Every structure is written in C-alpha cells, then in structure tokens.
mmCIF file of C-alpha atoms in Angstrom:
data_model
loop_
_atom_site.group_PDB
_atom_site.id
_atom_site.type_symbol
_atom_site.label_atom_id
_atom_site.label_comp_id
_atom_site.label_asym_id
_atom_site.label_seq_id
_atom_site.Cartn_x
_atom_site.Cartn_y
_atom_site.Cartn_z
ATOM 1 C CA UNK A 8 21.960 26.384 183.522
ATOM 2 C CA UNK A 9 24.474 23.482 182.670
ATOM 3 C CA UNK A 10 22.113 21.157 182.093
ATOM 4 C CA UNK A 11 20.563 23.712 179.696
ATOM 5 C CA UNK A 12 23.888 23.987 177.771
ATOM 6 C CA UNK A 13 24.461 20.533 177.695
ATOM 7 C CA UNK A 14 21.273 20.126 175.062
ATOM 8 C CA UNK A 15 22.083 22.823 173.286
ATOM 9 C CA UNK A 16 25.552 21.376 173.133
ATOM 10 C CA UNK A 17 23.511 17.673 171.773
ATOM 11 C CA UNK A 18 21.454 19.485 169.477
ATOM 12 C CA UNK A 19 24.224 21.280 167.900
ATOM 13 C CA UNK A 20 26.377 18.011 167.636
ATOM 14 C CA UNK A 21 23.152 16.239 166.173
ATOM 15 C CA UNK A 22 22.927 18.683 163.614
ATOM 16 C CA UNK A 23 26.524 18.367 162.735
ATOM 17 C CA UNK A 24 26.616 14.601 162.381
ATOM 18 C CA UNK A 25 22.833 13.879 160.630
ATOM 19 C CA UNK A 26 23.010 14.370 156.642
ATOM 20 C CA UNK A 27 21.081 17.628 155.617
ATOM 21 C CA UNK A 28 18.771 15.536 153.635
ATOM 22 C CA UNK A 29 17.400 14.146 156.665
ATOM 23 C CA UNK A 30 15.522 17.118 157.267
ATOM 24 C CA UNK A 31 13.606 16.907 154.014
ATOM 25 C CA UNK A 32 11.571 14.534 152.684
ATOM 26 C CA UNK A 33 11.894 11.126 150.387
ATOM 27 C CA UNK A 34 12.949 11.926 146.896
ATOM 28 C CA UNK A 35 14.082 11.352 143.846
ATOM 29 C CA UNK A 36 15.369 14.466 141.705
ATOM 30 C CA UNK A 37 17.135 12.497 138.671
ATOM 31 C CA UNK A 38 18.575 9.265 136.816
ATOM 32 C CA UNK A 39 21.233 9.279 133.936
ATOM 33 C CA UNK A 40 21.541 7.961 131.480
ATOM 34 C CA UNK A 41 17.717 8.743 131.180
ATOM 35 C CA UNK A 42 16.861 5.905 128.599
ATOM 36 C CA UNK A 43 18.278 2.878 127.272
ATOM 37 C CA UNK A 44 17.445 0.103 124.692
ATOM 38 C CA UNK A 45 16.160 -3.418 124.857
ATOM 39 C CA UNK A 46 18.910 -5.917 125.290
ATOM 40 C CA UNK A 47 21.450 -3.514 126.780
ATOM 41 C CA UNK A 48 23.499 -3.217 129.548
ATOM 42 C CA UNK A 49 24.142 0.096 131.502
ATOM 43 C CA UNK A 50 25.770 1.706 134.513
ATOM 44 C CA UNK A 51 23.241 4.246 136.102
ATOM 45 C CA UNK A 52 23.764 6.971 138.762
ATOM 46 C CA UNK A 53 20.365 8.103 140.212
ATOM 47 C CA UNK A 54 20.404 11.193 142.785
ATOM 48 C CA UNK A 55 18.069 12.273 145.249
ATOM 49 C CA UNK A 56 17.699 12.400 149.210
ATOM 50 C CA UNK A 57 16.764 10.731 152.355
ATOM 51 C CA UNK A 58 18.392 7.468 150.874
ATOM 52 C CA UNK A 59 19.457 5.961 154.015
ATOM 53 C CA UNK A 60 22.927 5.026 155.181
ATOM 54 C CA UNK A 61 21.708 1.162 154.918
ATOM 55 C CA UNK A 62 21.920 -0.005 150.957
ATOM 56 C CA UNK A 63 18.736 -0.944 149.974
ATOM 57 C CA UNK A 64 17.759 -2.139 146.208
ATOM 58 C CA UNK A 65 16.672 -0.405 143.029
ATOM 59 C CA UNK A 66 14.252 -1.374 140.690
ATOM 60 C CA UNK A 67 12.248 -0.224 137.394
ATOM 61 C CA UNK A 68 8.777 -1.027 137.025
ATOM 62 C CA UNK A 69 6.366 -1.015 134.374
ATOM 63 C CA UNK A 70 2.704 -2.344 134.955
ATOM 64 C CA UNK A 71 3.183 -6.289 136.144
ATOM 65 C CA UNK A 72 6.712 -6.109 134.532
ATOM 66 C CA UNK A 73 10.008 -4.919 136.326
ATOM 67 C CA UNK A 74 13.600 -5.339 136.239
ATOM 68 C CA UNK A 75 16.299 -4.433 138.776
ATOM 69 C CA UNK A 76 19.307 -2.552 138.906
ATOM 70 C CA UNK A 77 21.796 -4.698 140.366
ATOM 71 C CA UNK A 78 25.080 -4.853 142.743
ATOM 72 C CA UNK A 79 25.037 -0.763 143.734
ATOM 73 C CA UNK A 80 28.942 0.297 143.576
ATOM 74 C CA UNK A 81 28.119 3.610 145.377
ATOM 75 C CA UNK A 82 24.673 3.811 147.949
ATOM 76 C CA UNK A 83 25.924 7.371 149.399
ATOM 77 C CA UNK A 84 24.045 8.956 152.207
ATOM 78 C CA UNK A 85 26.057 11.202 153.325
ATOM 79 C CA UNK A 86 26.399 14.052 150.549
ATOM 80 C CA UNK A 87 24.028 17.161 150.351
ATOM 81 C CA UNK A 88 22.717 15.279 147.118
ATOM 82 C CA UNK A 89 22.724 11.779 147.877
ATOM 83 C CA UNK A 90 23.914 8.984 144.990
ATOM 84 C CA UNK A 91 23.536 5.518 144.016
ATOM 85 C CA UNK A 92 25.216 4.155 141.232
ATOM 86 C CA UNK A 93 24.400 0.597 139.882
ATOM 87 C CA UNK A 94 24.238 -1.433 137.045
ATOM 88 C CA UNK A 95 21.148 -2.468 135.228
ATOM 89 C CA UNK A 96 20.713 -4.999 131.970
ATOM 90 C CA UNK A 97 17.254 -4.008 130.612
ATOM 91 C CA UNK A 98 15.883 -7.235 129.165
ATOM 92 C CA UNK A 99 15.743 -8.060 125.283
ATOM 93 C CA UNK A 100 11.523 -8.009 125.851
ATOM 94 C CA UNK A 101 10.841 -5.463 127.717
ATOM 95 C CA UNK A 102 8.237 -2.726 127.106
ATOM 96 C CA UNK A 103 9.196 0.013 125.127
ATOM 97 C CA UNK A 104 7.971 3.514 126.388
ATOM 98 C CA UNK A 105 8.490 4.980 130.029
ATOM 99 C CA UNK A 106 9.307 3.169 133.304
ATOM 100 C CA UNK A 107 8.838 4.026 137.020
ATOM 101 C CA UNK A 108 11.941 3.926 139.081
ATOM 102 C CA UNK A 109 11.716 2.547 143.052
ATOM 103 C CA UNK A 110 14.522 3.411 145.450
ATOM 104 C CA UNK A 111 13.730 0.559 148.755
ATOM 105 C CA UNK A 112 15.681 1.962 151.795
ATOM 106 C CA UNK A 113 17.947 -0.831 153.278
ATOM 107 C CA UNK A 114 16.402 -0.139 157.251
ATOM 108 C CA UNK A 115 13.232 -0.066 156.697
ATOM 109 C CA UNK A 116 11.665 -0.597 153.253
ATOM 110 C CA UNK A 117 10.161 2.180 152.278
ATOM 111 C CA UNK A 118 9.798 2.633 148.767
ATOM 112 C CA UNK A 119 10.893 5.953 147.001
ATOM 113 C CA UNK A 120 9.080 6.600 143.821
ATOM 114 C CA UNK A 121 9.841 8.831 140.341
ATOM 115 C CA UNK A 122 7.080 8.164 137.588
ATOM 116 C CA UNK A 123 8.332 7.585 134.055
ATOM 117 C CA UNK A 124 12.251 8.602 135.233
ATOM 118 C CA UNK A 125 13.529 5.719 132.591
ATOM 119 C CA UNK A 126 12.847 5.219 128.916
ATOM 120 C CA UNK A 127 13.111 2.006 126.880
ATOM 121 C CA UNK A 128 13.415 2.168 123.441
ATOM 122 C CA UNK A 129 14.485 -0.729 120.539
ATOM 123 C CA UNK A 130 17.972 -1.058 119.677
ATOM 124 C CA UNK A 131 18.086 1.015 116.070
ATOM 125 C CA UNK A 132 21.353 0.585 114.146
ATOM 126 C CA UNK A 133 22.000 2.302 110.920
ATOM 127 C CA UNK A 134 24.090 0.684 107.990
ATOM 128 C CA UNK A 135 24.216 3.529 105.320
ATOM 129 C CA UNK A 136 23.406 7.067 103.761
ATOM 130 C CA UNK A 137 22.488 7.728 100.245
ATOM 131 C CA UNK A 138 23.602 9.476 99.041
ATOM 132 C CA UNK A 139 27.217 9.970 100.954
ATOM 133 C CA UNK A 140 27.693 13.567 99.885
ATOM 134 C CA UNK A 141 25.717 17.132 99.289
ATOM 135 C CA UNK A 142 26.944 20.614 98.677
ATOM 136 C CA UNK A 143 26.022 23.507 100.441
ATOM 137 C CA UNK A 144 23.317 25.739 99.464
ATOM 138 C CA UNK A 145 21.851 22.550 98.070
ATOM 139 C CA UNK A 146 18.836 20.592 99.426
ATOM 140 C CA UNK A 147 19.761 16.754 99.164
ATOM 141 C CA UNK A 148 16.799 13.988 99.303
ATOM 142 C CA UNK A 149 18.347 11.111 101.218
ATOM 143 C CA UNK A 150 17.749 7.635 102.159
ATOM 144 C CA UNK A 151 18.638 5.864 105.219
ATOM 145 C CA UNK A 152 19.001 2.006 105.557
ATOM 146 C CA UNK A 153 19.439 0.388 108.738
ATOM 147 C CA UNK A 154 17.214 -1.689 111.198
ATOM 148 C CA UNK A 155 14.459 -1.508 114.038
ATOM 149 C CA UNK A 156 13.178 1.986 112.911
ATOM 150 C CA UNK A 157 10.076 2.580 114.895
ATOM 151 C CA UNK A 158 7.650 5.291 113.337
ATOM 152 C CA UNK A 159 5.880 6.071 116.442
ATOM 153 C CA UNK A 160 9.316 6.811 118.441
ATOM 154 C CA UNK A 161 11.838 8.664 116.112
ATOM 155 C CA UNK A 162 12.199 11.996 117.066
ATOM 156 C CA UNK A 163 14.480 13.731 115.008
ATOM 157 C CA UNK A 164 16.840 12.676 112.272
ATOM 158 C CA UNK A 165 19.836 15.165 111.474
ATOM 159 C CA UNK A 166 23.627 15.782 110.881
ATOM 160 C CA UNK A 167 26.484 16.422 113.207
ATOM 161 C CA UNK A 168 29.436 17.268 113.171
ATOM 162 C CA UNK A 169 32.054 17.765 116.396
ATOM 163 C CA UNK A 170 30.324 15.939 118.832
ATOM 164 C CA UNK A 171 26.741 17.585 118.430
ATOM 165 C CA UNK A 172 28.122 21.323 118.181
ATOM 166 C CA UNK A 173 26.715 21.605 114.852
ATOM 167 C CA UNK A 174 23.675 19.931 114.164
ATOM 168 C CA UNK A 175 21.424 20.344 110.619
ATOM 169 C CA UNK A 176 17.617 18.451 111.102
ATOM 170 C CA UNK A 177 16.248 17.121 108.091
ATOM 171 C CA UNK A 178 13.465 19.692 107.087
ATOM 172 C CA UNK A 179 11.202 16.469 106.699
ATOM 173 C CA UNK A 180 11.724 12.828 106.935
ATOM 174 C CA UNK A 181 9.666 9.765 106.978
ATOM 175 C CA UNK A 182 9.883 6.249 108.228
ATOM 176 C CA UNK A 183 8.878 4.124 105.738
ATOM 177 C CA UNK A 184 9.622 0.663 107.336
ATOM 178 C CA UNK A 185 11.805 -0.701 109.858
ATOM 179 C CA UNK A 186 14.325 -1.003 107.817
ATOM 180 C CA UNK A 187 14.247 2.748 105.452
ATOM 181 C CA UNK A 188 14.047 6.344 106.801
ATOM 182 C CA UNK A 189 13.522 9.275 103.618
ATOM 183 C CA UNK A 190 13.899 12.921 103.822
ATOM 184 C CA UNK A 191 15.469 16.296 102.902
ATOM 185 C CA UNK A 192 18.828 17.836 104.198
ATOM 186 C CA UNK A 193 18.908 21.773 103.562
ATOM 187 C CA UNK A 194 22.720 22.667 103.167
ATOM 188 C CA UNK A 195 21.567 26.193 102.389
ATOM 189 C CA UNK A 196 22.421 27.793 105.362
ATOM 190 C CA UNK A 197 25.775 24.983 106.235
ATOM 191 C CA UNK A 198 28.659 27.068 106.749
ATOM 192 C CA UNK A 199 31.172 24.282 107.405
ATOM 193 C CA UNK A 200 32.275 21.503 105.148
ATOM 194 C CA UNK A 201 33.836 18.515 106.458
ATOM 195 C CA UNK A 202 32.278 15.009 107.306
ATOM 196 C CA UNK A 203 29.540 14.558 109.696
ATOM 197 C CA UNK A 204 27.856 12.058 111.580
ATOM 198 C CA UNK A 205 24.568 10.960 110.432
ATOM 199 C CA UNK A 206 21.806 10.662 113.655
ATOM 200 C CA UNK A 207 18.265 9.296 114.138
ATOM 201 C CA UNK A 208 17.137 10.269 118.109
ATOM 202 C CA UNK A 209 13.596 8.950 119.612
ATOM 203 C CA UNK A 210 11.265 10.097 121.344
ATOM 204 C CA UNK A 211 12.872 9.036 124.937
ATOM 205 C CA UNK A 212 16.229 10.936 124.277
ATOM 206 C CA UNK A 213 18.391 7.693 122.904
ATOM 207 C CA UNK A 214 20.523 8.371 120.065
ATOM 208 C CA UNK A 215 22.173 6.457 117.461
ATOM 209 C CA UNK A 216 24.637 7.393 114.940
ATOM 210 C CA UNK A 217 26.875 6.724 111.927
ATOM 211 C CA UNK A 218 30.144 8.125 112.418
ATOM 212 C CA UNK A 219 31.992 10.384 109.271
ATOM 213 C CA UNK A 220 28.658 9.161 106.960
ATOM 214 C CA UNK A 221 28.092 12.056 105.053
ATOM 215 C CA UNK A 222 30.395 14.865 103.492
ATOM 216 C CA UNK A 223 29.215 18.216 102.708
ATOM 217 C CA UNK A 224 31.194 19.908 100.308
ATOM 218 C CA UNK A 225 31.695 23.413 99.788
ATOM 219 C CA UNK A 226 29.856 25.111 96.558
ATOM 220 C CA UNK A 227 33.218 27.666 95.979
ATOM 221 C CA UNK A 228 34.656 27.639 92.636
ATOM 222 C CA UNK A 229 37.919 28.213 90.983
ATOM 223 C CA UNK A 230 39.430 28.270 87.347
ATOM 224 C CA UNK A 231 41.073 26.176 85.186
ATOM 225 C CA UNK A 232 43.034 27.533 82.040
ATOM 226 C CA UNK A 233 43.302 25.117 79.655
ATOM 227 C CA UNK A 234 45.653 25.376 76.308
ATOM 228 C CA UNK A 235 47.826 23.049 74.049
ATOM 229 C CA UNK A 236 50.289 22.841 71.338
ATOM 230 C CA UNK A 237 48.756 22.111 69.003
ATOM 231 C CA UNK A 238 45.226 23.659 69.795
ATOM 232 C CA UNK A 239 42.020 21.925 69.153
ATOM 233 C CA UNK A 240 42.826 19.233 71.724
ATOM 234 C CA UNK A 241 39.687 17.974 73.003
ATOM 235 C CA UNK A 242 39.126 18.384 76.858
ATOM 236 C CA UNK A 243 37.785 15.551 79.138
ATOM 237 C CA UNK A 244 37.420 16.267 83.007
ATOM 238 C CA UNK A 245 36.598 12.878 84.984
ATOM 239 C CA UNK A 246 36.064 11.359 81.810
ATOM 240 C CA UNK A 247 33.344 13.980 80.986
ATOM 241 C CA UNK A 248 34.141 16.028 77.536
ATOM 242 C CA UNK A 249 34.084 19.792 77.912
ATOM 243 C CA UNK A 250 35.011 21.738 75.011
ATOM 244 C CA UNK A 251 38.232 22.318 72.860
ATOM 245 C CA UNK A 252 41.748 23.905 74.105
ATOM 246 C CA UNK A 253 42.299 26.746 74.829
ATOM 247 C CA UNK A 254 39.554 27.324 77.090
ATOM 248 C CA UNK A 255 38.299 28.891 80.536
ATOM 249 C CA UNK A 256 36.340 27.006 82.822
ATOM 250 C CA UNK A 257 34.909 27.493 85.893
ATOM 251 C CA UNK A 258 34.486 24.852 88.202
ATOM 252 C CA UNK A 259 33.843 23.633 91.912
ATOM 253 C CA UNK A 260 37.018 23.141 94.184
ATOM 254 C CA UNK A 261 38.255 19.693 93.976
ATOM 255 C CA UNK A 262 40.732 17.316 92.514
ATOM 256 C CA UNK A 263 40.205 15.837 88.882
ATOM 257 C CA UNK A 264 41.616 14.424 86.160
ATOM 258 C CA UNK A 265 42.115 16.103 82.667
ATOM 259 C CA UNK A 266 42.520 14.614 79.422
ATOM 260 C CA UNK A 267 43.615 15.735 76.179
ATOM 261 C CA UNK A 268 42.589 14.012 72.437
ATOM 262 C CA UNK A 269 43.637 15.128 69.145
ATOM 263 C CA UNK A 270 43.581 13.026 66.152
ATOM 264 C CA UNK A 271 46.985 12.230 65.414
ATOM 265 C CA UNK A 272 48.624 12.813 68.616
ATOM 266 C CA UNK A 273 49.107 10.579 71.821
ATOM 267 C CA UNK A 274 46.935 11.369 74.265
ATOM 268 C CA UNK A 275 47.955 13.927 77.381
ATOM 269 C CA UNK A 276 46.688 13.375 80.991
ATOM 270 C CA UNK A 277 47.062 14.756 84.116
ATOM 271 C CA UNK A 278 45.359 15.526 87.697
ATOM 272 C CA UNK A 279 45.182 18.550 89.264
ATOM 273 C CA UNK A 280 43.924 20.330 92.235
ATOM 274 C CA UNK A 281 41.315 23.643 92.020
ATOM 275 C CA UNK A 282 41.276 25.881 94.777
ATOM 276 C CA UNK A 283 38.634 28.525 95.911
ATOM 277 C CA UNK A 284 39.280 31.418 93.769
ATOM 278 C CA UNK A 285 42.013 30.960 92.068
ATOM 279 C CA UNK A 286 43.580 29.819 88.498
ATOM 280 C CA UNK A 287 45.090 26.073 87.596
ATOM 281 C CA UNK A 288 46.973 26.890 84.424
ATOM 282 C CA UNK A 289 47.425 23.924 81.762
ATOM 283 C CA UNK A 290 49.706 24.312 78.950
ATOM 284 C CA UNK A 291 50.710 20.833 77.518
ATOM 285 C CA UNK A 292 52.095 19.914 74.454
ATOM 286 C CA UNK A 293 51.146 16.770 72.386
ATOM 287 C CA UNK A 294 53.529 14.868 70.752
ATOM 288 C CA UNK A 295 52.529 12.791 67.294
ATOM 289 C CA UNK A 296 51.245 9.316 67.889
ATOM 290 C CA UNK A 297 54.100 6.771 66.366
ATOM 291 C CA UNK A 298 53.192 5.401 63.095
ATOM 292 C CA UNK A 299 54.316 1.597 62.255
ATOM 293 C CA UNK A 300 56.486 1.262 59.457
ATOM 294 C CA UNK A 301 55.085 -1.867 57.314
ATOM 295 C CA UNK A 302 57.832 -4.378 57.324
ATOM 296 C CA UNK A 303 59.031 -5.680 53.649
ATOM 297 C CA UNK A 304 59.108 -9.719 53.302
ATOM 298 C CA UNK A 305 60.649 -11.309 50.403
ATOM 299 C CA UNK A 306 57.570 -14.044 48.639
ATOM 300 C CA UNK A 307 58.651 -17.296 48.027
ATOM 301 C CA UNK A 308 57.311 -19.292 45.259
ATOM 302 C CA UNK A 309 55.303 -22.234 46.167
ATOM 303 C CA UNK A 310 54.903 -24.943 44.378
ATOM 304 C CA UNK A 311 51.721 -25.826 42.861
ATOM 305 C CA UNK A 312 49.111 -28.474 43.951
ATOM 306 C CA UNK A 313 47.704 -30.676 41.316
ATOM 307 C CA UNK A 314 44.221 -30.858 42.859
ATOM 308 C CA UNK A 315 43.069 -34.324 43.629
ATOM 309 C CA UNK A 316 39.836 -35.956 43.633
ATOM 310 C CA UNK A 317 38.925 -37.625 46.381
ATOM 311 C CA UNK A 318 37.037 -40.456 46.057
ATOM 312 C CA UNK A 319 33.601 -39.964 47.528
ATOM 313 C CA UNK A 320 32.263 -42.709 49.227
ATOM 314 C CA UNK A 321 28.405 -43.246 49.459
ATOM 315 C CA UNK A 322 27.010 -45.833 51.579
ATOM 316 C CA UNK A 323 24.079 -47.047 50.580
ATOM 317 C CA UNK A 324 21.032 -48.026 52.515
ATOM 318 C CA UNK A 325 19.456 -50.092 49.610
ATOM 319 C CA UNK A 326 19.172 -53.728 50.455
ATOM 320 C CA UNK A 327 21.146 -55.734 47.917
ATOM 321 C CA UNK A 328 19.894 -60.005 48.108
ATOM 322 C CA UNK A 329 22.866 -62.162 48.147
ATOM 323 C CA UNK A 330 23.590 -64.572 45.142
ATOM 324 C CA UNK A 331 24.246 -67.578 45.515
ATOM 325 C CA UNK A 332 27.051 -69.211 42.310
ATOM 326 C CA UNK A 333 25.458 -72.483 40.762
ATOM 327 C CA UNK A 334 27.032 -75.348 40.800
ATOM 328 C CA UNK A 335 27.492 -77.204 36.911
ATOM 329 C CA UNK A 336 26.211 -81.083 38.216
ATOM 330 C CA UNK A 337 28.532 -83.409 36.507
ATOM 331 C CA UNK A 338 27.020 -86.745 35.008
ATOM 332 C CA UNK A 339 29.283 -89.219 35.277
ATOM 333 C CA UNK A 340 29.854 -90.726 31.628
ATOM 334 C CA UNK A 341 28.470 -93.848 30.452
ATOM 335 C CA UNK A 342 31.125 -96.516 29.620
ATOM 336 C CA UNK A 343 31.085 -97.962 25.890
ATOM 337 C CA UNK A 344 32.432 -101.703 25.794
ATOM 338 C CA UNK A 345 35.192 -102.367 23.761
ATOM 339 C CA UNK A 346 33.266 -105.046 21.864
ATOM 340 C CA UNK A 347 30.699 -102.982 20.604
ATOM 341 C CA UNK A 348 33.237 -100.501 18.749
ATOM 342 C CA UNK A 349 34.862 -103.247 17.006
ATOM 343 C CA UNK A 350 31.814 -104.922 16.294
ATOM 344 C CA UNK A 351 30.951 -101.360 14.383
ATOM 345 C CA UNK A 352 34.102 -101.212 12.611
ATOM 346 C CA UNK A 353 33.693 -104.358 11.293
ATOM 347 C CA UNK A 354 30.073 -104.003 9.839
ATOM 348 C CA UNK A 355 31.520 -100.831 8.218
ATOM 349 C CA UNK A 356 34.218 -102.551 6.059
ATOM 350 C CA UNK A 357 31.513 -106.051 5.146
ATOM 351 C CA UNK A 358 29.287 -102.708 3.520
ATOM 352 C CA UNK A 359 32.549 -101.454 1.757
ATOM 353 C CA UNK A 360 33.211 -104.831 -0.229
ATOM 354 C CA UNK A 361 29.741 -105.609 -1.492
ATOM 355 C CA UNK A 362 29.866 -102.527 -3.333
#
C-alpha cells in the first residue's frame, strides 16, 4: 500500500514539474512580425510548443535558399505557450513570396516545421502624393511616386488617419511602373478632416507609409460680406477677381486674402478667416491715391552752338605712283679767251674807218 502511494506520489510530482506542452505534440502556432522586406533587419518572436528546454536554432527556408534567425534572446520552455525570440537580417536577394520556418530542438534535432509562416516582400518607399489635398464629398484622381512598386504584390493602397482607425481604400488604383501608382480616393462618405497618412500594403501584410501626406478638407461653407466707401471697389480673393463691393459671397471655410481696387484710390488688403456657417463682415474705406505735384524749374538760357563742320576724312584705296622731281643737268660753260674778244673789237673799229 506504501509502495502504491509512493508512485502516485512520483506521478503527481512528474506532472507538476514537466511543461504542459510536453503532453502534446511538435508545433508551431505563430511568428510576428509575419513578413518583412529584402535587406532588413528584424527582431521576431515565434510561439508554439514542445520546444525543448535545450536552445536549438531557427531558420527560414525557401527551396535551396535559407537564412537563419540568429543569437535567440528568449528559447522559453517552460510557459503553457512556449517562445523564442531572435533576430533575423533577411538578405538584400532573397526570394520574394512565402518562406517555411524550422524550429531544430537543441537535444535532439528534430526539426519543427510551419509552411509559408514568413513573407518577403521588396523594400517600397514612397516620396510623394499628388495631389496633397481633396475635399470631402469629392472623388480625387491621385498619383503616387515612390520606388520598388511591384504590380503582382500590392494589395491595397488607402488613407489613414490615427494610427489605422480610419482607413479610406482607393476605389481603384493601378501600378503603372515601379516607380508610379494611379487611382481614385472617394471623400464622399469622409467624415473627418485633418491630415492622413498615405499607405500602399502587399500582398504578404507589409506596409509602408507617408506620414501627414494628404489633407482632406472639409466642404462647409461660410459668408463673407463685403462693402466699401466708396462702393464699386473691385474684389480679389487669393488674387482671383470676384465681383464689385458690396457683395455676398459664399465660400468654403478657410483663410484668404482680400483685395480691394478702385481707380483713383490706394489699394485695401486684408486676410481673414471664414468659419462654418457664419458671416466675416468687411467694411473698409479707401483713401485717394496721392497725386505728385509737378515741380516748377526756372530755364536757363544756353548759349548757342555755331555748328561746325568737321572735316571728313576719306582714305582712299586708289594707288597713287610716286614722282620722282627732275633734276635741271648743268653744262658747265665754255671759256672764251681773252684774245679772241679783243681781236673782235678791233676788226670792228678797222670796218668803222674805211667808211
């Protein structure tokens, strides 16, 4: 009879100190985060049973291809739901689509299996919206820029606001490259303004976003009155003409800026603020534009120019010969003997006397 106690006493005790998962089988029941992208580092915690109080090693596997999950922080055996938490860097090339994940038990190597538990998907990033703003009750055509859009993985693309507690899909959308994503917002049935997050999600549950990227504004109006002394001011809201004072108008809520012309009269400006429902009253007065009084200037007499001709020069380009001066050649003079003029003299007085 005491022996008999004694099992039941080790049995008991057994029970008490082997984990309840023990008792069931191998398993896997879940991984998060669920999916990451190429190139990306991530800390995992994966849950199941029968897990072993011996780490072993984790590791995802797609075809030939695998990568591990590496350095477990927490391998906990003990818990109703046992836990391993590591950290995994899923490589720049690897496959995109689903991967197997293998928990090896540290004692004996047994392999626990969970078929497509982890999704890879590309790295998308988005740079801007066009365009950045929409009222409700409006449907707004958009156009997303960004990179490594992937037409046979995008899922869903849609706005959010508060951390995904309001959400509006795009009624349609399209990816037209990797680099542009087109579609339709309805704001018809948008009940709260503010700014939202723009967000394109694939087909493996990753998400990417563009925080405060879009504004939708509310489509309530209020009034402005709008009158002047003088009247017949003309009226320019954001630069944008709109009648003569005095005048009504009904407009959407929002700040602008409101000019007055008038011929004559400096111009009046001033920005104000429209609320839902209610009147902005404008009464301004113009005062006369300044007009410049001509100043008087004495003339002075100037004296007057005789006009002068200038001498025009005009260069020639005919070819003039040079001319060369001649030289008179001096013959030198014959001398005349002394002899022979008073030989003449004499025969000249001889013809004298014989006559």
């Amino acid at each position: 009879m005491n022996g008999l106690r004694i099992i039941i006493c080790w049995i008991l005790l057994l029970f008490l100190v082997l984990p309840v998962t023990a008792v069931g089988g191998d398993a896997i029941s879940g991984i998060s985060p669920s999916s990451g992208q190429a190139g990306n580092s991530y800390t995992v915690t994966i849950t199941g049973a029968n897990f072993t109080n011996t780490s072993g090693s984790v590791r995802f596997e797609k075809g030939s291809d695998d990568f591990n999950c590496n350095s477990p922080t927490t391998w906990d055996y003990i818990s109703p739901t046992n836990k391993i938490v590591c950290k995994v860097k899923i490589p720049s090339n690897a496959d995109l689509g689903y991967w197997n994940l293998i928990v090896v038990k540290g004692w004996d190597k047994t392999e626990i299996l969970k078929t497509n538990a982890f999704a890879v998907s590309e790295e998308m990033s988005i740079t801007s919206i066009t365009p950045t703003s929409g009222r409700m009750e409006t449907d707004v055509d958009f156009t997303i820029a960004g990179k490594n859009f992937n037409k046979d993985y995008i899922d869903d693309v849609f706005l959010s606001i508060d951390d995904f507690d309001t959400n509006i899909s795009a009624d349609d959308f399209k990816v037209d490259s990797s680099t542009k994503i087109t579609g339709t917002f309805d704001l018809g049935d948008v009940d709260e303004e503010g700014d939202y997050d723009i967000c394109i999600i694939d087909d493996f549950g990753s998400v990417e976003c563009k925080k405060k990227a879009f504004e939708v504004i509310t489509n309530a109006e209020g009034t402005l009155e709008i009158d002047s002394n003088p009247s017949g001011a003309a009226i320019y809201i954001d630069n944008v003409a709109n009648g003569t004072t005095p005048r009504d108008i009904d407009i959407l809520v929002g700040t602008y800026k409101v000019i007055l012309k008038k011929a004559g009269y400096q111009d009046w400006s001033k920005t104000v603020n429209v609320q839902e429902d209610e009147t902005t009253t404008i009464d301004a007065t113009l005062y006369a534009a300044p007009t410049a009084t001509p100043t008087q200037t004495q003339s002075t007499p100037y004296p007057t120019a005789t006009p002068t001709t200038a001498r025009t020069t005009i260069k020639s380009t005919m070819k003039i010969p040079t001319t060369y001066a001649e030289v008179p050649t001096t013959t030198a003079a014959s001398p005349i003997e002394p002899w022979v003029i008073i030989g003449a003299v004499c025969l000249a007085l001889i013809a004298l006397r014989k006559r």
